[in-house]
């Protein structure tokens, strides 16, 4: 009876997880999707307890772990800023990877508790699943820690490369495969288990350090996929249906998202993993030009006057908006324009910000209507009809060099074609390059006006100008 009930409960949880992913695919249904995911996880947890086989001491330890982890999660959720969500996600991925490593170690230490054999006589299929879960989990753990450190500015976001790096990574990868085969043949050697863990931990570190800031959205989704496959592998090892289904869902959806992100940057996954792209330039003092190129500089009053007399304004948010927390001021500016019968839309590039959907989340926080927010494919043909494009903190995703300069490292990357608008108002602190480390040709176009300053303060000043 317990077995049937547990299997049915896991099936219900799996259906809820699928519905949660479906709900999270659109802003209007994301809250419902999130709630369905929470309900599914609660059902899965209770089903695990109902399955039986746990001692009172073991059950108390699990409940204690849930209480401690849940309390920490509650505090973090209440205090975290929207701009810090990418590094929070990376930190969560590291914990999933570490959990996979710990469960694999537990299964190896006490295989009889999981019904997978006896010490040194573990079932072959379980050894394969265990070692794969261990390797992927370890790579996810250290890789996510490096991603967190880069996003949190605890280490430089620029690529860290050295001679022979790719050959070293390939050698470690081959070494892990060889050790996994030897581990399976040995029946579960603790020594080989430890070697696999050490090499996988090193590989996770080495895979992420050469990846720069421009590729961080892809890295976050890629690590998300890794964490799912690690959980899936461990689920097979311990025979837990919920872990298998959940891990497979997270792994496959993360892989698909990584593909979408790479398509949005016109790059391949292999190219991203190879790294060496995304060096962030140092900020320079705003001035009338860069080298022998002149730029047109305007004020908040100039921007307010231009937008007040426009019939259509498209807003392009970027990470600069996230850093300055300008989304609320941006919403206020848009509301004023709409009262004056100005058509306002928002254009989101698939890799804007530091993780997929980062800009959408920030705009939703400011209660920007969902029907005003458009993705690149939906909005690109409208820039030519716009009187004004207000670029706030974006850079590489608007750079015409992606279309005009074959020598540029971002050549071929789909961009928001803001240069086609009558006027481009570009909010930026200075003339620094974006994460790709290349100058933005848009700065020097005749139809571009640079608005130098903090994104939030500049937008607030424009609001004042519009009100007056």
Short mmCIF file of C-alpha atoms in Angstrom, two decimals:
data_model
loop_
_atom_site.label_atom_id
_atom_site.label_comp_id
_atom_site.label_asym_id
_atom_site.label_seq_id
_atom_site.Cartn_x
_atom_site.Cartn_y
_atom_site.Cartn_z
CA UNK A 1 0.00 0.00 0.00
CA UNK A 2 2.79 2.41 0.94
CA UNK A 3 4.63 1.67 -2.31
CA UNK A 4 1.53 2.35 -4.43
CA UNK A 5 0.67 5.51 -2.52
CA UNK A 6 4.22 6.85 -2.84
CA UNK A 7 4.37 6.15 -6.57
CA UNK A 8 1.00 7.85 -7.11
CA UNK A 9 2.07 10.88 -5.03
CA UNK A 10 5.32 11.16 -6.98
CA UNK A 11 3.32 11.02 -10.23
CA UNK A 12 1.06 13.85 -9.02
CA UNK A 13 4.14 15.86 -8.03
CA UNK A 14 5.71 15.25 -11.44
CA UNK A 15 2.57 16.50 -13.21
CA UNK A 16 2.58 19.61 -11.02
CA UNK A 17 6.25 20.23 -11.87
CA UNK A 18 5.46 20.04 -15.59
CA UNK A 19 2.53 22.44 -15.14
CA UNK A 20 4.83 24.72 -13.13
CA UNK A 21 7.30 24.90 -16.01
CA UNK A 22 4.44 25.65 -18.37
CA UNK A 23 3.23 28.42 -16.07
CA UNK A 24 6.70 29.93 -15.70
CA UNK A 25 7.00 30.26 -19.48
CA UNK A 26 4.87 33.44 -19.47
CA UNK A 27 4.77 36.41 -17.05
CA UNK A 28 0.98 36.34 -16.70
CA UNK A 29 0.99 32.74 -15.44
CA UNK A 30 4.36 32.72 -13.63
CA UNK A 31 2.92 33.19 -10.13
CA UNK A 32 0.56 30.26 -10.64
CA UNK A 33 3.41 28.19 -12.05
CA UNK A 34 5.58 28.97 -9.04
CA UNK A 35 2.74 27.98 -6.68
CA UNK A 36 2.17 24.67 -8.51
CA UNK A 37 5.89 23.90 -8.21
CA UNK A 38 5.80 24.55 -4.46
CA UNK A 39 2.74 22.31 -4.02
CA UNK A 40 4.43 19.57 -6.06
CA UNK A 41 7.55 19.71 -3.89
CA UNK A 42 5.51 19.56 -0.67
CA UNK A 43 3.69 16.46 -1.98
CA UNK A 44 7.01 14.84 -2.96
CA UNK A 45 8.47 15.47 0.52
CA UNK A 46 5.47 14.04 2.34
CA UNK A 47 5.42 11.06 -0.03
CA UNK A 48 9.04 10.30 0.89
CA UNK A 49 8.11 10.24 4.57
CA UNK A 50 5.02 8.10 3.92
CA UNK A 51 7.12 5.56 2.03
CA UNK A 52 8.45 4.29 5.33
CA UNK A 53 11.77 2.64 6.12
CA UNK A 54 13.04 5.60 8.15
CA UNK A 55 13.94 5.44 11.82
CA UNK A 56 12.62 8.10 14.18
CA UNK A 57 16.13 9.46 14.49
CA UNK A 58 16.53 9.69 10.73
CA UNK A 59 13.14 11.38 10.34
CA UNK A 60 14.03 13.95 13.00
CA UNK A 61 17.33 14.73 11.28
CA UNK A 62 15.53 15.26 7.97
CA UNK A 63 12.92 17.51 9.60
CA UNK A 64 15.71 19.45 11.31
CA UNK A 65 17.47 19.89 7.97
CA UNK A 66 14.24 21.09 6.34
CA UNK A 67 13.65 23.55 9.19
CA UNK A 68 17.18 24.97 9.04
CA UNK A 69 17.29 25.14 5.25
CA UNK A 70 13.78 26.56 5.02
CA UNK A 71 14.56 29.26 7.58
CA UNK A 72 17.72 30.28 5.74
CA UNK A 73 15.83 30.33 2.44
CA UNK A 74 13.06 32.48 3.93
CA UNK A 75 15.52 35.05 5.26
CA UNK A 76 17.47 35.14 1.99
CA UNK A 77 14.29 35.50 -0.08
CA UNK A 78 13.14 38.46 2.00
CA UNK A 79 16.47 40.29 1.94
CA UNK A 80 17.78 39.54 -1.56
CA UNK A 81 17.74 42.39 -4.07
CA UNK A 82 16.49 41.79 -7.58
CA UNK A 83 19.91 42.72 -8.93
CA UNK A 84 21.45 39.88 -6.91
CA UNK A 85 19.13 37.17 -8.24
CA UNK A 86 21.68 35.79 -10.75
CA UNK A 87 24.31 35.11 -8.09
CA UNK A 88 21.62 33.68 -5.79
CA UNK A 89 20.58 31.25 -8.53
CA UNK A 90 24.23 30.28 -9.04
CA UNK A 91 24.60 29.68 -5.29
CA UNK A 92 21.50 27.46 -5.29
CA UNK A 93 22.91 25.45 -8.19
CA UNK A 94 26.09 24.84 -6.20
CA UNK A 95 24.03 23.43 -3.32
CA UNK A 96 22.20 21.05 -5.66
CA UNK A 97 25.57 19.83 -6.98
CA UNK A 98 26.92 19.38 -3.46
CA UNK A 99 23.78 17.48 -2.43
CA UNK A 100 24.29 15.08 -5.36
CA UNK A 101 27.88 14.45 -4.24
CA UNK A 102 26.77 13.81 -0.63
CA UNK A 103 23.97 11.41 -1.64
CA UNK A 104 26.37 9.51 -3.91
CA UNK A 105 28.82 9.19 -1.01
CA UNK A 106 26.03 7.95 1.28
CA UNK A 107 24.92 5.36 -1.28
CA UNK A 108 28.49 4.10 -1.65
CA UNK A 109 28.99 3.94 2.12
CA UNK A 110 25.72 2.13 2.89
CA UNK A 111 24.37 0.56 -0.33
CA UNK A 112 22.18 -1.89 1.58
CA UNK A 113 20.13 1.04 2.93
CA UNK A 114 19.24 2.01 -0.63
CA UNK A 115 18.67 -1.53 -1.87
CA UNK A 116 21.49 -1.38 -4.42
CA UNK A 117 23.68 -4.17 -3.08
CA UNK A 118 26.36 -4.64 -0.43
CA UNK A 119 29.67 -2.82 0.17
CA UNK A 120 32.07 -3.60 -2.71
CA UNK A 121 29.27 -5.61 -4.36
CA UNK A 122 27.02 -2.82 -5.59
CA UNK A 123 24.85 -3.38 -8.66
CA UNK A 124 26.62 -2.37 -11.86
CA UNK A 125 23.85 -0.07 -13.07
CA UNK A 126 23.82 1.67 -9.68
CA UNK A 127 27.57 2.23 -9.85
CA UNK A 128 27.23 3.84 -13.28
CA UNK A 129 24.40 6.09 -12.12
CA UNK A 130 26.20 6.93 -8.88
CA UNK A 131 29.48 7.87 -10.57
CA UNK A 132 27.75 9.99 -13.21
CA UNK A 133 25.72 11.81 -10.55
CA UNK A 134 28.92 12.33 -8.54
CA UNK A 135 30.89 13.73 -11.48
CA UNK A 136 28.15 16.05 -12.74
CA UNK A 137 27.33 17.17 -9.19
CA UNK A 138 30.96 17.99 -8.41
CA UNK A 139 31.37 19.95 -11.68
CA UNK A 140 28.16 21.84 -10.89
CA UNK A 141 29.31 22.63 -7.34
CA UNK A 142 32.63 24.29 -8.13
CA UNK A 143 31.44 25.74 -11.43
CA UNK A 144 28.51 27.43 -9.70
CA UNK A 145 30.77 28.76 -6.95
CA UNK A 146 32.98 30.45 -9.56
CA UNK A 147 29.91 31.84 -11.34
CA UNK A 148 28.67 33.19 -8.00
CA UNK A 149 32.05 34.76 -7.24
CA UNK A 150 32.16 36.48 -10.65
CA UNK A 151 28.59 37.75 -10.45
CA UNK A 152 29.11 38.95 -6.87
CA UNK A 153 32.33 40.72 -7.94
CA UNK A 154 34.34 38.61 -5.47
CA UNK A 155 36.64 37.88 -8.40
CA UNK A 156 37.13 39.61 -11.73
CA UNK A 157 34.46 38.98 -14.34
CA UNK A 158 37.02 38.99 -17.14
CA UNK A 159 38.09 35.63 -18.63
CA UNK A 160 41.00 33.88 -16.90
CA UNK A 161 42.94 31.93 -19.50
CA UNK A 162 46.33 30.24 -19.76
CA UNK A 163 48.27 28.22 -22.32
CA UNK A 164 47.07 24.66 -22.76
CA UNK A 165 43.83 25.31 -20.87
CA UNK A 166 41.55 23.47 -23.28
CA UNK A 167 43.93 20.52 -23.54
CA UNK A 168 44.04 20.30 -19.74
CA UNK A 169 40.24 20.34 -19.53
CA UNK A 170 39.98 17.64 -22.19
CA UNK A 171 42.58 15.54 -20.35
CA UNK A 172 40.68 15.84 -17.07
CA UNK A 173 37.42 14.94 -18.82
CA UNK A 174 38.99 11.81 -20.33
CA UNK A 175 40.52 10.96 -16.95
CA UNK A 176 37.08 11.15 -15.29
CA UNK A 177 35.61 8.78 -17.88
CA UNK A 178 38.47 6.30 -17.37
CA UNK A 179 38.07 6.48 -13.58
CA UNK A 180 34.31 5.91 -13.85
CA UNK A 181 34.92 2.75 -15.89
CA UNK A 182 37.50 1.56 -13.35
CA UNK A 183 35.13 2.44 -10.48
CA UNK A 184 32.34 0.33 -11.99
CA UNK A 185 34.70 -2.61 -12.62
CA UNK A 186 36.01 -2.41 -9.04
CA UNK A 187 32.51 -2.80 -7.61
CA UNK A 188 32.69 0.52 -5.78
CA UNK A 189 36.21 1.52 -4.75
CA UNK A 190 36.29 4.38 -2.22
CA UNK A 191 39.68 5.46 -3.55
CA UNK A 192 38.47 5.75 -7.15
CA UNK A 193 35.31 7.49 -5.92
CA UNK A 194 37.47 10.13 -4.25
CA UNK A 195 39.62 10.59 -7.38
CA UNK A 196 36.51 11.08 -9.54
CA UNK A 197 35.24 13.69 -7.09
CA UNK A 198 38.55 15.58 -7.01
CA UNK A 199 38.95 15.65 -10.80
CA UNK A 200 35.32 16.71 -11.29
CA UNK A 201 35.69 19.51 -8.72
CA UNK A 202 38.79 20.73 -10.56
CA UNK A 203 37.03 20.51 -13.93
CA UNK A 204 34.11 22.63 -12.70
CA UNK A 205 36.55 25.31 -11.59
CA UNK A 206 38.53 25.23 -14.83
CA UNK A 207 35.44 25.26 -17.07
CA UNK A 208 34.01 28.49 -15.64
CA UNK A 209 37.06 30.69 -14.98
CA UNK A 210 37.66 31.40 -18.70
CA UNK A 211 34.06 32.53 -19.21
CA UNK A 212 33.49 36.27 -19.18
CA UNK A 213 30.59 38.50 -18.21
CA UNK A 214 28.96 38.53 -21.65
CA UNK A 215 28.38 34.78 -21.45
CA UNK A 216 27.01 34.72 -17.89
CA UNK A 217 23.35 34.29 -18.92
CA UNK A 218 24.33 31.12 -20.80
CA UNK A 219 26.51 29.90 -17.92
CA UNK A 220 23.67 30.28 -15.39
CA UNK A 221 21.25 28.27 -17.56
CA UNK A 222 23.96 25.70 -18.36
CA UNK A 223 24.73 25.14 -14.67
CA UNK A 224 21.00 24.86 -14.08
CA UNK A 225 20.97 21.99 -16.57
CA UNK A 226 23.98 20.35 -14.92
CA UNK A 227 22.29 20.45 -11.50
CA UNK A 228 19.21 18.75 -12.95
CA UNK A 229 21.15 15.91 -14.54
CA UNK A 230 23.12 15.42 -11.32
CA UNK A 231 19.86 15.06 -9.37
CA UNK A 232 18.48 12.73 -12.04
CA UNK A 233 21.53 10.45 -11.87
CA UNK A 234 21.30 10.22 -8.09
CA UNK A 235 17.56 9.60 -8.38
CA UNK A 236 18.28 6.49 -10.44
CA UNK A 237 20.89 5.38 -7.91
CA UNK A 238 18.56 5.47 -4.92
CA UNK A 239 15.42 4.59 -6.89
CA UNK A 240 13.59 7.83 -6.17
CA UNK A 241 11.03 8.63 -8.88
CA UNK A 242 10.59 12.24 -7.78
CA UNK A 243 14.31 12.96 -8.14
CA UNK A 244 14.43 11.27 -11.53
CA UNK A 245 11.50 13.23 -12.95
CA UNK A 246 12.46 16.55 -11.35
CA UNK A 247 16.09 16.20 -12.37
CA UNK A 248 15.18 15.30 -15.94
CA UNK A 249 12.80 18.29 -16.17
CA UNK A 250 15.40 20.72 -14.82
CA UNK A 251 18.19 19.20 -16.90
CA UNK A 252 16.29 19.25 -20.20
CA UNK A 253 14.70 22.68 -19.65
CA UNK A 254 18.09 24.13 -18.69
CA UNK A 255 19.67 22.64 -21.81
CA UNK A 256 16.91 24.08 -24.00
CA UNK A 257 17.28 27.47 -22.33
CA UNK A 258 21.05 27.36 -22.89
CA UNK A 259 20.40 26.69 -26.57
CA UNK A 260 18.00 29.64 -26.75
CA UNK A 261 20.55 31.89 -25.05
CA UNK A 262 23.31 30.80 -27.42
CA UNK A 263 21.01 31.37 -30.38
CA UNK A 264 20.33 34.85 -29.03
CA UNK A 265 24.09 35.50 -29.07
CA UNK A 266 24.73 33.61 -32.32
CA UNK A 267 27.21 31.36 -30.54
CA UNK A 268 27.52 27.64 -29.85
CA UNK A 269 27.65 25.95 -26.45
CA UNK A 270 31.16 24.72 -27.29
CA UNK A 271 32.18 28.28 -28.08
CA UNK A 272 30.85 29.48 -24.73
CA UNK A 273 32.59 26.72 -22.78
CA UNK A 274 35.83 27.50 -24.61
CA UNK A 275 35.61 30.93 -23.00
CA UNK A 276 37.83 33.92 -23.56
CA UNK A 277 34.95 36.21 -24.56
CA UNK A 278 33.33 38.88 -22.48
CA UNK A 279 36.12 41.00 -21.08
CA UNK A 280 34.56 43.97 -19.39
CA UNK A 281 36.08 47.31 -20.12
CA UNK A 282 36.99 49.78 -17.42
CA UNK A 283 34.77 52.80 -17.08
CA UNK A 284 36.13 56.08 -18.32
CA UNK A 285 35.05 59.59 -17.59
CA UNK A 286 32.21 60.77 -19.77
CA UNK A 287 33.36 63.29 -22.29
CA UNK A 288 32.56 64.74 -25.65
CA UNK A 289 34.12 61.83 -27.51
CA UNK A 290 36.26 58.75 -27.54
CA UNK A 291 39.51 59.29 -29.40
CA UNK A 292 38.77 61.27 -32.55
CA UNK A 293 35.06 60.34 -32.50
CA UNK A 294 32.56 62.91 -31.29
CA UNK A 295 29.35 62.13 -29.45
CA UNK A 296 26.26 64.27 -28.93
CA UNK A 297 25.61 64.90 -25.22
CA UNK A 298 22.21 65.87 -23.86
CA UNK A 299 20.49 66.59 -20.56
CA UNK A 300 17.38 65.30 -18.83
CA UNK A 301 15.52 68.40 -20.00
CA UNK A 302 16.51 67.69 -23.61
CA UNK A 303 15.34 64.09 -23.28
CA UNK A 304 12.07 65.14 -21.65
CA UNK A 305 11.32 67.62 -24.44
CA UNK A 306 12.06 65.08 -27.17
CA UNK A 307 9.92 62.36 -25.59
CA UNK A 308 7.08 64.78 -24.80
CA UNK A 309 6.79 65.52 -28.52
CA UNK A 310 7.04 61.89 -29.64
CA UNK A 311 4.18 59.65 -30.66
CA UNK A 312 5.99 56.34 -30.03
CA UNK A 313 8.73 55.54 -27.49
CA UNK A 314 10.45 52.16 -27.11
CA UNK A 315 12.39 51.51 -23.89
CA UNK A 316 15.37 49.11 -23.95
CA UNK A 317 16.45 48.08 -20.41
CA UNK A 318 19.82 46.52 -19.62
CA UNK A 319 21.95 45.58 -16.64
CA UNK A 320 22.64 49.24 -15.90
CA UNK A 321 18.96 49.62 -15.06
CA UNK A 322 19.20 46.63 -12.73
CA UNK A 323 22.27 47.96 -10.91
CA UNK A 324 20.71 51.38 -10.27
CA UNK A 325 17.25 49.91 -9.52
CA UNK A 326 15.70 52.32 -12.02
CA UNK A 327 12.69 50.19 -12.97
CA UNK A 328 10.23 52.08 -10.74
CA UNK A 329 11.34 55.47 -12.05
CA UNK A 330 11.11 54.02 -15.56
CA UNK A 331 7.52 52.93 -14.96
CA UNK A 332 6.68 56.42 -13.67
CA UNK A 333 8.21 57.99 -16.79
CA UNK A 334 6.23 55.65 -19.03
CA UNK A 335 2.98 56.43 -17.20
CA UNK A 336 3.46 60.16 -17.75
CA UNK A 337 4.15 59.63 -21.45
CA UNK A 338 1.05 57.44 -21.84
CA UNK A 339 -1.11 60.14 -20.25
CA UNK A 340 0.08 62.40 -23.07
CA UNK A 341 -1.05 59.76 -25.60
CA UNK A 342 2.49 58.56 -26.33
CA UNK A 343 2.67 54.87 -27.26
CA UNK A 344 5.19 53.15 -24.96
CA UNK A 345 6.69 49.67 -25.40
CA UNK A 346 9.59 47.78 -23.81
CA UNK A 347 12.09 45.73 -25.84
CA UNK A 348 13.92 42.84 -24.15
CA UNK A 349 16.96 41.13 -25.64
CA UNK A 350 17.22 37.40 -24.73
CA UNK A 351 20.60 37.89 -23.03
CA UNK A 352 19.94 41.26 -21.37
CA UNK A 353 21.09 41.25 -17.74
CA UNK A 354 22.94 38.48 -15.93
CA UNK A 355 20.47 35.62 -16.31
CA UNK A 356 17.58 34.63 -18.58
CA UNK A 357 14.48 36.68 -17.83
CA UNK A 358 16.36 39.12 -15.56
CA UNK A 359 14.85 42.23 -17.20
CA UNK A 360 11.36 40.72 -17.25
CA UNK A 361 11.53 40.08 -13.50
CA UNK A 362 12.68 43.63 -12.76
CA UNK A 363 9.96 45.18 -14.90
CA UNK A 364 7.35 42.93 -13.28
CA UNK A 365 8.57 44.15 -9.88
CA UNK A 366 7.67 47.68 -11.00
CA UNK A 367 4.25 46.45 -12.22
CA UNK A 368 4.98 47.20 -15.86
CA UNK A 369 2.03 45.78 -17.86
CA UNK A 370 2.96 42.47 -19.47
CA UNK A 371 1.37 43.44 -22.79
CA UNK A 372 3.86 46.30 -23.15
CA UNK A 373 6.93 44.04 -22.93
CA UNK A 374 8.19 42.43 -26.16
CA UNK A 375 11.03 40.07 -27.05
CA UNK A 376 13.57 40.80 -29.80
CA UNK A 377 11.73 38.93 -32.57
CA UNK A 378 8.45 40.69 -31.78
CA UNK A 379 9.77 44.26 -31.55
CA UNK A 380 12.70 44.53 -33.96
CA UNK A 381 10.64 45.58 -36.97
CA UNK A 382 9.06 48.42 -34.94
CA UNK A 383 12.20 50.44 -34.23
CA UNK A 384 12.01 52.06 -37.66
CA UNK A 385 8.59 53.46 -36.72
CA UNK A 386 9.69 54.74 -33.30
CA UNK A 387 10.28 58.45 -32.69
CA UNK A 388 12.45 57.74 -29.65
CA UNK A 389 14.29 54.74 -28.25
CA UNK A 390 15.32 55.10 -24.61
CA UNK A 391 18.27 52.74 -23.96
CA UNK A 392 18.87 52.49 -20.23
CA UNK A 393 21.96 50.54 -19.23
CA UNK A 394 22.13 48.20 -22.24
CA UNK A 395 25.19 48.13 -24.51
CA UNK A 396 26.34 45.13 -26.56
CA UNK A 397 22.77 44.08 -27.37
CA UNK A 398 22.28 47.38 -29.28
CA UNK A 399 25.69 47.59 -30.97
CA UNK A 400 25.37 47.86 -34.80
CA UNK A 401 28.87 46.33 -35.10
CA UNK A 402 27.15 42.96 -34.71
CA UNK A 403 25.73 43.53 -38.20
CA UNK A 404 28.36 45.73 -39.88
CA UNK A 405 31.81 44.66 -38.63
CA UNK A 406 32.91 41.08 -39.49
CA UNK A 407 36.02 41.56 -37.35
CA UNK A 408 33.98 42.32 -34.22
CA UNK A 409 33.76 39.54 -31.58
CA UNK A 410 29.98 40.09 -31.46
CA UNK A 411 29.51 39.91 -35.25
CA UNK A 412 26.45 37.83 -36.10
CA UNK A 413 24.82 38.26 -32.69
CA UNK A 414 21.16 39.27 -33.09
CA UNK A 415 20.71 42.78 -31.71
CA UNK A 416 17.88 45.17 -30.98
CA UNK A 417 17.98 47.41 -34.06
CA UNK A 418 17.53 50.65 -32.12
CA UNK A 419 19.73 52.54 -34.61
CA UNK A 420 16.77 52.62 -37.02
CA UNK A 421 14.76 54.92 -34.74
CA UNK A 422 14.55 58.68 -35.38
CA UNK A 423 16.25 59.45 -32.06
CA UNK A 424 18.17 57.22 -29.65
CA UNK A 425 18.56 58.44 -26.07
CA UNK A 426 21.37 56.40 -24.52
CA UNK A 427 21.69 56.45 -20.71
CA UNK A 428 25.17 55.45 -19.54
CA UNK A 429 27.66 56.39 -16.83
CA UNK A 430 30.49 56.91 -19.30
CA UNK A 431 32.02 55.77 -22.55
CA UNK A 432 33.08 52.35 -21.26
CA UNK A 433 32.64 49.31 -23.48
CA UNK A 434 30.16 46.54 -22.69
CA UNK A 435 31.08 43.03 -21.51
CA UNK A 436 32.27 42.12 -25.00
CA UNK A 437 35.01 44.76 -24.68
CA UNK A 438 34.18 46.56 -27.96
CA UNK A 439 33.09 50.15 -28.62
CA UNK A 440 29.44 50.66 -29.41
CA UNK A 441 29.14 52.30 -32.83
CA UNK A 442 25.71 53.57 -31.83
CA UNK A 443 27.27 56.16 -29.48
CA UNK A 444 28.67 58.07 -32.45
CA UNK A 445 25.64 58.00 -34.74
CA UNK A 446 24.00 61.32 -35.70
CA UNK A 447 20.63 60.22 -34.31
CA UNK A 448 22.08 59.27 -30.87
CA UNK A 449 22.13 61.54 -27.83
CA UNK A 450 24.18 60.38 -24.85
CA UNK A 451 22.73 60.99 -21.38
CA UNK A 452 25.64 60.49 -18.99
CA UNK A 453 24.88 59.64 -15.38
CA UNK A 454 23.32 57.09 -13.05
CA UNK A 455 20.36 55.38 -14.76
CA UNK A 456 17.95 55.93 -11.87
CA UNK A 457 18.89 59.56 -11.25
CA UNK A 458 18.75 60.39 -14.95
CA UNK A 459 15.31 58.80 -15.32
CA UNK A 460 14.04 60.63 -12.22
CA UNK A 461 15.31 63.93 -13.67
CA UNK A 462 13.50 63.17 -16.94
CA UNK A 463 10.32 62.52 -14.93
CA UNK A 464 10.68 65.97 -13.35
CA UNK A 465 11.24 67.53 -16.76
CA UNK A 466 8.15 65.82 -18.15
CA UNK A 467 6.04 67.01 -15.21
CA UNK A 468 7.16 70.60 -15.74
#
